[in-house]
Short mmCIF file of C-alpha atoms in Angstrom, two decimals:
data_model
loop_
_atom_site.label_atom_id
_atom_site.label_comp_id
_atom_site.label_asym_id
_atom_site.label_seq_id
_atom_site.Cartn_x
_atom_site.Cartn_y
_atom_site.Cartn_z
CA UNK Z 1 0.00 0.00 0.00
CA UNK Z 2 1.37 3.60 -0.93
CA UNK Z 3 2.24 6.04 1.47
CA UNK Z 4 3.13 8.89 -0.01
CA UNK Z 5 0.44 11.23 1.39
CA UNK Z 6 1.29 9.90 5.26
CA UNK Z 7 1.77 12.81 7.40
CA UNK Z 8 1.84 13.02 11.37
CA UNK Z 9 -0.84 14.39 13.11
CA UNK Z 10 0.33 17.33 13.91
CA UNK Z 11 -1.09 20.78 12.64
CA UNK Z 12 0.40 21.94 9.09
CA UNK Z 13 1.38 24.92 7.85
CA UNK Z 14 0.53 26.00 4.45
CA UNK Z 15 3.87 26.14 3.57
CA UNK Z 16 4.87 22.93 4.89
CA UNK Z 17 2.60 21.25 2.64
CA UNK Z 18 3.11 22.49 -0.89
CA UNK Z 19 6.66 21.43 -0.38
CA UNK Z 20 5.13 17.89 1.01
CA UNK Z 21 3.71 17.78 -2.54
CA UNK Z 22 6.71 19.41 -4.57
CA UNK Z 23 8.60 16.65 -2.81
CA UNK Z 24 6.09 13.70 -3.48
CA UNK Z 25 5.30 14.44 -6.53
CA UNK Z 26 6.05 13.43 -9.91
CA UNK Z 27 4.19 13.75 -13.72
CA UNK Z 28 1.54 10.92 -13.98
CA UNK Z 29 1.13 11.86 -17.64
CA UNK Z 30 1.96 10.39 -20.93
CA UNK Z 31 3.84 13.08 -23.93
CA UNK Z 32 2.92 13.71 -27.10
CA UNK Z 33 4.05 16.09 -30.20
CA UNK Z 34 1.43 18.65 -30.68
CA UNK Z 35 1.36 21.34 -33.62
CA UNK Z 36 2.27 25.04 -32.20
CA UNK Z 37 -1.31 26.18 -33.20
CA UNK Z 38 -2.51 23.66 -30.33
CA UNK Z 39 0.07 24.42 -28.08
CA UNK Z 40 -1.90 27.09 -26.03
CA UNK Z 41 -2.17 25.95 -22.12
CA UNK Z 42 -0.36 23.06 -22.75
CA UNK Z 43 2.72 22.01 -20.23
CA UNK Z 44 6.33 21.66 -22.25
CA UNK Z 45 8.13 18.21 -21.80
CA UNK Z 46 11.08 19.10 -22.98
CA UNK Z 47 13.47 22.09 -23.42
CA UNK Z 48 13.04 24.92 -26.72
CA UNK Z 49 16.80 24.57 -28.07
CA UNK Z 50 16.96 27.24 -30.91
CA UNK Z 51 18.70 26.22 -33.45
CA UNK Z 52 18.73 29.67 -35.35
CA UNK Z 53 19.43 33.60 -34.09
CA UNK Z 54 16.55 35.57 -33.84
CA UNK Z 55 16.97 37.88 -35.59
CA UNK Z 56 19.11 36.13 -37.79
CA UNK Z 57 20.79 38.75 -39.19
CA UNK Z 58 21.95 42.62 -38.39
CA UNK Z 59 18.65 44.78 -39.30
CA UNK Z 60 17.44 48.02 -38.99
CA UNK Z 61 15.00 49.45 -36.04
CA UNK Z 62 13.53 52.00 -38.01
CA UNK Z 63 13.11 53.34 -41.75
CA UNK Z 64 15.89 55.43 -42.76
CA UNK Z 65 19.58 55.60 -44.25
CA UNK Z 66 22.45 52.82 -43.11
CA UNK Z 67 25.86 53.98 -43.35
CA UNK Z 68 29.31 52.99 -42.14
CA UNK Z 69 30.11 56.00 -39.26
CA UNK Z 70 33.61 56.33 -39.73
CA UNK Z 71 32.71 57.42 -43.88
CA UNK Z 72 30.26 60.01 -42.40
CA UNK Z 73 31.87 63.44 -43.39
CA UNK Z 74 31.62 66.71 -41.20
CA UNK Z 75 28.60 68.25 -43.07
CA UNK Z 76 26.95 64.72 -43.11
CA UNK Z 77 25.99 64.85 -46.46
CA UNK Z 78 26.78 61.09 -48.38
CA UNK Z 79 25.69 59.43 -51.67
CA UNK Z 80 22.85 57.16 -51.56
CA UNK Z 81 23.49 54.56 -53.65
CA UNK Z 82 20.87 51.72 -52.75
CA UNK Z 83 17.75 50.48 -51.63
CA UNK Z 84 16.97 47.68 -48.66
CA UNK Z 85 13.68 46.46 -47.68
CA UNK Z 86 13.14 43.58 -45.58
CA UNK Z 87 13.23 40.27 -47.26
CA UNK Z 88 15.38 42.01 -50.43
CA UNK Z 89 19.07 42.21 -48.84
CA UNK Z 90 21.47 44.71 -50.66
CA UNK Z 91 22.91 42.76 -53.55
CA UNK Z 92 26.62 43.25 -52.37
CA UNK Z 93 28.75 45.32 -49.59
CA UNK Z 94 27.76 48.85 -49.04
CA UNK Z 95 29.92 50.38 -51.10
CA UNK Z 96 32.60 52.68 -49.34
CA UNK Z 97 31.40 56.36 -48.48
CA UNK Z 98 27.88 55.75 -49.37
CA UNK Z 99 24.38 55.34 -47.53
CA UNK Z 100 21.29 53.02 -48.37
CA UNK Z 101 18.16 53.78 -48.05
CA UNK Z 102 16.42 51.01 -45.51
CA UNK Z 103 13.45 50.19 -43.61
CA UNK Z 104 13.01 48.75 -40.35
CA UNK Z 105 13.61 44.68 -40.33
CA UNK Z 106 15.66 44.89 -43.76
CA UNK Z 107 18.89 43.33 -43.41
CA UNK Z 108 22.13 45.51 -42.65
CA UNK Z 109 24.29 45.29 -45.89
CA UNK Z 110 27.70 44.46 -45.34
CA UNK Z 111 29.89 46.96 -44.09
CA UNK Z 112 27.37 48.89 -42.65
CA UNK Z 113 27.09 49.73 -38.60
CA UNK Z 114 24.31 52.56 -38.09
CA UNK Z 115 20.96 54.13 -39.20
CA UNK Z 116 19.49 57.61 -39.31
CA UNK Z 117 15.95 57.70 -38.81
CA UNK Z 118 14.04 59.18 -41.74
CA UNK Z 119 12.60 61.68 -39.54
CA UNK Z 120 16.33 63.29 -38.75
CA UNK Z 121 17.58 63.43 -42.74
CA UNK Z 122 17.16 65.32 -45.62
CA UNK Z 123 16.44 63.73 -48.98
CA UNK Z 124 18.90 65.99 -51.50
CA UNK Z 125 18.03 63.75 -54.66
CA UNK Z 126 20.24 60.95 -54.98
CA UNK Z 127 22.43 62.22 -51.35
CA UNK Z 128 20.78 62.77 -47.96
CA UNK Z 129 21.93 64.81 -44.92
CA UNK Z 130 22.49 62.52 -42.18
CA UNK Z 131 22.93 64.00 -38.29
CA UNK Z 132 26.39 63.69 -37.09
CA UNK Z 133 25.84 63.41 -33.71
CA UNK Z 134 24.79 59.78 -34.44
CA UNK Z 135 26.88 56.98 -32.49
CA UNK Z 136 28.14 53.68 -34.10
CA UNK Z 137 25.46 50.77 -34.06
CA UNK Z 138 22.69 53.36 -33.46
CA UNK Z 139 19.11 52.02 -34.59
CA UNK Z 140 20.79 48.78 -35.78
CA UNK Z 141 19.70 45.33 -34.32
CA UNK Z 142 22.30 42.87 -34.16
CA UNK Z 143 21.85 38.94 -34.79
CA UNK Z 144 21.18 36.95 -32.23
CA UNK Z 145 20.44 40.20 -30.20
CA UNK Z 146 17.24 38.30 -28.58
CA UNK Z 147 17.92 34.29 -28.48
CA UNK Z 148 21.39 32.61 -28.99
CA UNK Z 149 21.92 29.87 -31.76
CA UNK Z 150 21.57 27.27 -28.86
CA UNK Z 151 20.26 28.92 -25.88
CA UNK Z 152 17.13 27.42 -24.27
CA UNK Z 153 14.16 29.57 -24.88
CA UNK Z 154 11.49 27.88 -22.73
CA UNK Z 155 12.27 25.35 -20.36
CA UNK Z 156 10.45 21.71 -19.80
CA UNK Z 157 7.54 22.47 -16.78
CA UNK Z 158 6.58 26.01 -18.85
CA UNK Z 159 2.80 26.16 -18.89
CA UNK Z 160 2.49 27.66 -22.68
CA UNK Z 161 0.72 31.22 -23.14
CA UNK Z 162 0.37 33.35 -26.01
CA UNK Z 163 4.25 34.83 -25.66
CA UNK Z 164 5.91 31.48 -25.50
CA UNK Z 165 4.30 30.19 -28.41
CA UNK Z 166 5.15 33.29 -30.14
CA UNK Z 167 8.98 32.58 -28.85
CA UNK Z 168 8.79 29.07 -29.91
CA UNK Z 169 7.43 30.16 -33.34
CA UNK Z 170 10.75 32.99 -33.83
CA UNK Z 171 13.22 29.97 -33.12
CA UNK Z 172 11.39 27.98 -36.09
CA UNK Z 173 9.53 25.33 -34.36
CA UNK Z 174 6.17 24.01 -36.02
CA UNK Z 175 5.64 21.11 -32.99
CA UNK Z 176 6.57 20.96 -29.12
CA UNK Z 177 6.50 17.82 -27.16
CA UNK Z 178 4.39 18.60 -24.55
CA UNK Z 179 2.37 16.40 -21.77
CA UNK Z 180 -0.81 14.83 -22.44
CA UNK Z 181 -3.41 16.27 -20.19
CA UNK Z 182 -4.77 14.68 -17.02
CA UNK Z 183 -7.40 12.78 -16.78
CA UNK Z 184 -9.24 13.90 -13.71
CA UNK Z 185 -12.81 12.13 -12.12
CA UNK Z 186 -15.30 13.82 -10.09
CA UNK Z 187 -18.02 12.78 -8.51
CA UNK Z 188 -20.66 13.63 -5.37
CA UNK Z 189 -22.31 11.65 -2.34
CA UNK Z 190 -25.37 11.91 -0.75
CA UNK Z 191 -28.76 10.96 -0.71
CA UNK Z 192 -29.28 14.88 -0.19
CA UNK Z 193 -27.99 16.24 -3.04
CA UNK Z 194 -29.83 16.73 -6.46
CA UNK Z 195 -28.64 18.08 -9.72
CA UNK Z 196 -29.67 21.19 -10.67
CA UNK Z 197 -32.87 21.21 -12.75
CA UNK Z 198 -33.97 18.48 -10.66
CA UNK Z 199 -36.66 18.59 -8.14
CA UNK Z 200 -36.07 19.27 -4.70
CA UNK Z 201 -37.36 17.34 -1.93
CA UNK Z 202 -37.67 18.67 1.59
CA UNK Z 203 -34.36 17.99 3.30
CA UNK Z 204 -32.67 18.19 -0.25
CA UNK Z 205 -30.23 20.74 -1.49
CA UNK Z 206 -28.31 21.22 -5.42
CA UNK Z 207 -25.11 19.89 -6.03
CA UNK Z 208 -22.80 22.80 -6.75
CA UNK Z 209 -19.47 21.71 -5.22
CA UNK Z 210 -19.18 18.74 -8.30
CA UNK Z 211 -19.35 21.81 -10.82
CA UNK Z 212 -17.08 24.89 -9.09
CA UNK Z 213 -13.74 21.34 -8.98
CA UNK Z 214 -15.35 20.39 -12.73
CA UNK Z 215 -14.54 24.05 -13.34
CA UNK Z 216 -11.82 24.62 -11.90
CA UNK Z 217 -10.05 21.11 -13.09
CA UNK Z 218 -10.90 22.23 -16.52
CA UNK Z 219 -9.51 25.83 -16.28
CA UNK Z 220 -6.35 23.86 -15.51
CA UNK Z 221 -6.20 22.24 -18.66
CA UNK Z 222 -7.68 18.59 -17.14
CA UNK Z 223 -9.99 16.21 -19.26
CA UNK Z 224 -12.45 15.84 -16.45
CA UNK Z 225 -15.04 12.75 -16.71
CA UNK Z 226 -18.29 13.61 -14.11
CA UNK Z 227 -19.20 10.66 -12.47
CA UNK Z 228 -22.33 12.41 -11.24
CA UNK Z 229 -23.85 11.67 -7.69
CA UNK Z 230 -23.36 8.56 -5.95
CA UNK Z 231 -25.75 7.19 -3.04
CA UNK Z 232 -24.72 7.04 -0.02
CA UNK Z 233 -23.63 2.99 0.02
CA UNK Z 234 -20.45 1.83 0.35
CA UNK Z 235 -20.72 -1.00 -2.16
CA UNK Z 236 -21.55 1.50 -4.86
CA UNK Z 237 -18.90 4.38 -4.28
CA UNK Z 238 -15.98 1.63 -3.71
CA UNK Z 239 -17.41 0.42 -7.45
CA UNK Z 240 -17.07 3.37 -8.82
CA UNK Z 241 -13.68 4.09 -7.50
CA UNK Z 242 -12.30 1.23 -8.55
CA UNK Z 243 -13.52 1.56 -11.85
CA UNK Z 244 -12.27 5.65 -11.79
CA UNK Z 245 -8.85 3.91 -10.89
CA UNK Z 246 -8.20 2.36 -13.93
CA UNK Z 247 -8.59 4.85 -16.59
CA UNK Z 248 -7.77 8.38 -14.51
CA UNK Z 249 -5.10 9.78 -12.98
CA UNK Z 250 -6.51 11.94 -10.58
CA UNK Z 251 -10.30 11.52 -8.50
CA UNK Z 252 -11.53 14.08 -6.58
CA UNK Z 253 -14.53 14.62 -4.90
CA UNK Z 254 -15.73 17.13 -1.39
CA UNK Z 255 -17.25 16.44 1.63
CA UNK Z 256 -18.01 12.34 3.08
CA UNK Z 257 -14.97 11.93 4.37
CA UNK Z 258 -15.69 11.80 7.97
CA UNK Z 259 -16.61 9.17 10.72
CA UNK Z 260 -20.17 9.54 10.44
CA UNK Z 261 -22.37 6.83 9.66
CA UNK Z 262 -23.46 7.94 6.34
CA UNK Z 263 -19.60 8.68 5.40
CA UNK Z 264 -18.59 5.73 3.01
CA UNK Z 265 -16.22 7.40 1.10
CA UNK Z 266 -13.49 6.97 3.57
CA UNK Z 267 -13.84 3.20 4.19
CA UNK Z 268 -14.43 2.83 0.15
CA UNK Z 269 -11.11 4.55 -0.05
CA UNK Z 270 -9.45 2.55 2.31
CA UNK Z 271 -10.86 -0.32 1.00
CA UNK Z 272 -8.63 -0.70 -2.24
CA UNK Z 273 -6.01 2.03 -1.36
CA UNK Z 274 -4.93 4.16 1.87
CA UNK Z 275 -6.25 7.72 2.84
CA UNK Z 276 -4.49 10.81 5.11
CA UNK Z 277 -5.89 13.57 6.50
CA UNK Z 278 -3.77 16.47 6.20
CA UNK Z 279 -4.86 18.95 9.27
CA UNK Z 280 -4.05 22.57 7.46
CA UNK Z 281 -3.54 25.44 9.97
CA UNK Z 282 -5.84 27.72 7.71
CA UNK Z 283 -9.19 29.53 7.64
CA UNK Z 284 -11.89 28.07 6.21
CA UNK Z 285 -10.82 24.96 5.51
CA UNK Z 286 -10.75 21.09 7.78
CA UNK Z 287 -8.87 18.58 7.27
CA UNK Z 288 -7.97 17.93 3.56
CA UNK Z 289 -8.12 13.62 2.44
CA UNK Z 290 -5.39 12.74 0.37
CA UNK Z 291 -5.24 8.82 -0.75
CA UNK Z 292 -4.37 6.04 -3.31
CA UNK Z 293 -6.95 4.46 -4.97
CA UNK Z 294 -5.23 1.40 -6.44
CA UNK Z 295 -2.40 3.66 -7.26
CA UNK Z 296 -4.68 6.49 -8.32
CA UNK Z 297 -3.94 9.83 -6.28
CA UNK Z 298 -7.53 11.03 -4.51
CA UNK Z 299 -8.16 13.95 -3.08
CA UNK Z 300 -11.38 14.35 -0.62
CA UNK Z 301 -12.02 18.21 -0.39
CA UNK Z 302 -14.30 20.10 2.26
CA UNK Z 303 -18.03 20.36 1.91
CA UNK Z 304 -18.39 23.37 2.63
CA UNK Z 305 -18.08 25.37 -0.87
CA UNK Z 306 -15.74 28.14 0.00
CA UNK Z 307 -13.70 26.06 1.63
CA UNK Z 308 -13.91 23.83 -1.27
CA UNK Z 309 -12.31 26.37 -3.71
CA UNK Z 310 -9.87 27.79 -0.67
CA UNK Z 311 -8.26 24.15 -0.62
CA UNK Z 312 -8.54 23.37 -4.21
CA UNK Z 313 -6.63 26.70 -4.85
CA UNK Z 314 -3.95 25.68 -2.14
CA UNK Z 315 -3.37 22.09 -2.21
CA UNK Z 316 -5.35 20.67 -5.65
CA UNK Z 317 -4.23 23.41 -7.50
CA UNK Z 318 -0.44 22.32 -7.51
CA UNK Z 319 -0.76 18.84 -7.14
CA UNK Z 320 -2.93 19.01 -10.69
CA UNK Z 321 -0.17 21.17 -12.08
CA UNK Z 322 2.86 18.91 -10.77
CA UNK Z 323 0.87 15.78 -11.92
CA UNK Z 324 0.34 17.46 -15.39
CA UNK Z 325 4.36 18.43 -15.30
CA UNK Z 326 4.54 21.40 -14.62
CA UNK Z 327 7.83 23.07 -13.08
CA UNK Z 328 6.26 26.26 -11.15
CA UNK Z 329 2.69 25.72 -9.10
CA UNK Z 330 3.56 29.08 -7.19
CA UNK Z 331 0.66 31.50 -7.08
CA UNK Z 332 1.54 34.91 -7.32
CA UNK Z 333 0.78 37.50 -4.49
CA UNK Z 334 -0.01 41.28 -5.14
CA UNK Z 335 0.63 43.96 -2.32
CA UNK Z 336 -2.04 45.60 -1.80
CA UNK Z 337 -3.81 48.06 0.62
CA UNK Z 338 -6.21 47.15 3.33
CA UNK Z 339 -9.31 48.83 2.88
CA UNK Z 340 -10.75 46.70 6.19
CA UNK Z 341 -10.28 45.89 9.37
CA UNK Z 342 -9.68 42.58 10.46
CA UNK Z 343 -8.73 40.50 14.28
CA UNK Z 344 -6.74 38.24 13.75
CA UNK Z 345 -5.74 35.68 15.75
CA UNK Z 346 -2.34 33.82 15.38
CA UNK Z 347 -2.02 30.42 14.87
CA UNK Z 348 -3.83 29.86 11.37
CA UNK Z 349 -3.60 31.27 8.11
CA UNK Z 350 -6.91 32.67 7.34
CA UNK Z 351 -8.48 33.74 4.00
CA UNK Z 352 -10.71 36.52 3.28
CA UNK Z 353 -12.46 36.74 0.36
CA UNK Z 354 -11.99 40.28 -1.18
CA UNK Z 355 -12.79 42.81 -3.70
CA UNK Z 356 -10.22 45.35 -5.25
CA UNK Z 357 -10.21 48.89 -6.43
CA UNK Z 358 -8.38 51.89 -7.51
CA UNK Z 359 -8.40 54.65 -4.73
CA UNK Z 360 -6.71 57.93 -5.66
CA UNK Z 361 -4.23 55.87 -7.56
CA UNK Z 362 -3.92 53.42 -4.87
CA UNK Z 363 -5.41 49.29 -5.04
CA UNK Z 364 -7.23 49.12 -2.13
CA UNK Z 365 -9.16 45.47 -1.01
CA UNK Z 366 -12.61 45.69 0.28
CA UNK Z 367 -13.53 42.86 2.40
CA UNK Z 368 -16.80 40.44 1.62
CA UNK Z 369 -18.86 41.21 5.08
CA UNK Z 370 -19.44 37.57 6.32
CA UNK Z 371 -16.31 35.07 6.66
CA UNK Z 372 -18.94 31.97 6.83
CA UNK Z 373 -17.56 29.39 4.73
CA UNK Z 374 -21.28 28.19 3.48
CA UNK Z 375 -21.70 31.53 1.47
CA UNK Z 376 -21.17 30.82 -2.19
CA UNK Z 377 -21.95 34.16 -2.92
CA UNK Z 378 -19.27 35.51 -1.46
CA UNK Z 379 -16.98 34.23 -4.26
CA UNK Z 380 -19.04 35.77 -7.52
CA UNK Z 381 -18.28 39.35 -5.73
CA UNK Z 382 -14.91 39.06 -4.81
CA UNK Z 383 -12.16 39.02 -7.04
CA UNK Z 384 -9.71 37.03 -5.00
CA UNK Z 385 -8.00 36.07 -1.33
CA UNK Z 386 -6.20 38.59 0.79
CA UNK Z 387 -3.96 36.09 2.83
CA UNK Z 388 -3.31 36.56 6.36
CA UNK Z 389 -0.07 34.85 7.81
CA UNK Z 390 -0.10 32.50 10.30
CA UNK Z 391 2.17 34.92 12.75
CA UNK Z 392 0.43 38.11 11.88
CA UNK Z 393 -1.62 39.74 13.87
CA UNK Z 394 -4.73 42.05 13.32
CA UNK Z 395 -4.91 44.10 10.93
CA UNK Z 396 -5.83 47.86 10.25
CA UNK Z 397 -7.09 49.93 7.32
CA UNK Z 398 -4.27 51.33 5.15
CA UNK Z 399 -1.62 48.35 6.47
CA UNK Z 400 -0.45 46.53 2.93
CA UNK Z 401 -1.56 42.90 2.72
CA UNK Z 402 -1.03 40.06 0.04
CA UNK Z 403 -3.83 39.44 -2.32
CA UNK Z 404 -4.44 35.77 -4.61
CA UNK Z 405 -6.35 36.53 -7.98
CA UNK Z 406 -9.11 33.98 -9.01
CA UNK Z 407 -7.56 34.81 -12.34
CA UNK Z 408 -4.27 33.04 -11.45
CA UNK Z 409 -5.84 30.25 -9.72
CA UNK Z 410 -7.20 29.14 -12.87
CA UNK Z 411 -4.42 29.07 -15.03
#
């Protein structure tokens, strides 16, 4: 039986568990050569080598005249006695004491080192006045000025976005090896729960924890299969697990995890893998399950739905990423200016679901008014967590505090 989730039982830091995954962790995915067109939000496998300088040759920055500065005379005046545009190179070296006319990307002919922008010179019919105070290699690109003939351009873990395809696509490259995406299972227990659209019996409430992890799986990137609702037997969830198992690479689920009678998740789990519950010292959030399901990992998130998107963000978040390959999980944190007040008691990393804007040029966070972990609302009007440290303590309007974007979470 695996143990890579077991923990003590002591109280965990926030900290102290992303690098319990970093550490644990390794890509559960296959790889695969992809066209660039398809590369967008896909995770690298392997180093970008470019195998060509970009730019590949010395070119101009802007439309003009290239010259060689030591031929430039003291009243600037010079023949011109050629024409470059990009894509038609000068047919030969620039002869000596004379000036081309160029424009910006053509190649630098031979011989030449600088450029006058058009704006400074003075056609003079077959010569042009060039400004003197001009320094060698001014307005002139030089090869290899942005990537290296052999210099790694994106490294293997890079999650791909618009710039590195566009970086990939300057070195040459048409395909990227990249890893396949994860294949992620979801599903919900309870005889109390009821799609939505369905009717609702007394004592029933909708589903909407299965559909915020669906959603945020897939923002990841994750092929997510929805197993739906299970009933509350054991015989039926520790089916369906098994049968997740074999063809996923990831199941998740929130809530029925516990000790209580009508908790069968937990002994299904246990009953063809092993389970852990890691005790996080943060606000809202319990105890998070992580488990093997005949090799499988599982992850048992809180029921209550902000929680459920608190811990997803925090632990789910970069174990998806790191089983997916990826090299950074990091979310970034934004300073930014209390617009609240908040007591805060030390001990646990709390939270707070917040709201920014612009204040006399300054990006201020207003605070949701209820903390209760059962308001779903609360997360359509924020736009993010301010995070309070475990060893801070309360905290006054105008003190700087770190802020979490939902926009990062899901990407």
């Amino acid at each position: 039986m695996s143990d890579r989730f077991a923990v003590s039982a002591d109280m965990m830091t926030v900290a102290e568990a992303l690098a319990r995954l970093e550490e644990r962790l390794a890509p559960a995915v296959g790889v695969e050569d992809i066209r660039l067109h398809d590369g967008l939000g896909r995770i690298l496998a392997d180093d970008v080598v470019s195998a060509v300088n970009v730019p590949p040759h010395d070119n101009s920055a802007v439309d003009g005249w290239a010259f060689r500065r030591a031929d430039l005379p003291a009243d600037g005046i010079l023949p011109v006695v050629g024409r470059v545009a990009a894509g038609h190179p000068l047919d030969g070296p620039l002869p000596a004491g004379g000036a081309v006319r160029i424009f910006t990307g053509a190649p630098m002919p031979d011989g030449a080192d600088t450029v006058a922008m058009q704006e400074d010179c003075k056609d003079l019919d077959g010569r042009v006045a060039l400004p003197v105070r001009l320094a060698e290699g001014d307005n002139a690109r030089q090869a290899g000025e942005d990537i290296s003939k052999g210099s790694v351009v994106l490294r293997a873990g890079t999650r791909l976005r618009p710039q590195e395809l566009g970086v990939a696509a300057a070195t040459g490259r048409s395909s990227l090896k990249v890893y396949r995406p994860l294949r992620a299972a979801v599903f919900s227990t309870g005889d109390e729960i009821r799609d939505p659209g369905a009717d609702l019996p007394p004592g029933c409430i909708y589903d909407t924890n299965r559909f915020t992890a669906t959603g945020l799986l897939r923002a990841l990137g994750a092929e997510v299969t929805d197993l739906g609702i299970l009933p509350d037997r054991f015989e039926t969830i520790r089916d369906a697990l098994a049968e997740a198992a074999v063809s996923h690479q990831l199941i998740l689920t929130s809530g029925g995890v516990s000790v209580g009678d009508e908790d069968h998740v937990k002994p299904a789990v246990l009953a063809q893998g092993s389970l852990d519950f890691w005790r996080l010292a943060i606000k809202p959030g319990r105890p998070v399950a992580l488990g093997e399901v005949a090799g499988t990992p599982f992850v048992g998130l809180p029921g209550n739905p902000v929680a459920v998107m608190v811990t997803f963000m925090l632990i789910a978040r970069p174990m998806v990423l790191r089983l997916m390959g990826a090299a950074q999980t990091a979310l970034p944190r934004y300073p930014v200016e209390a617009g609240f007040a908040f007591k805060h008691k030390p001990g646990r990393r709390e939270y707070l679901r917040a709201r920014l804007a612009h204040m006399d040029g300054r990006l201020v966070a207003a605070k949701f008014p209820s903390d209760g972990s059962g308001v779903l609302t609360s997360m359509t009007w924020s736009d993010g967590l301010v995070d309070i440290p475990e060893d801070r303590g309360d905290i006054a309007p105008g003190e700087m505090v770190d802020f979490l974007s939902y926009a990062d979470m899901m990407r």
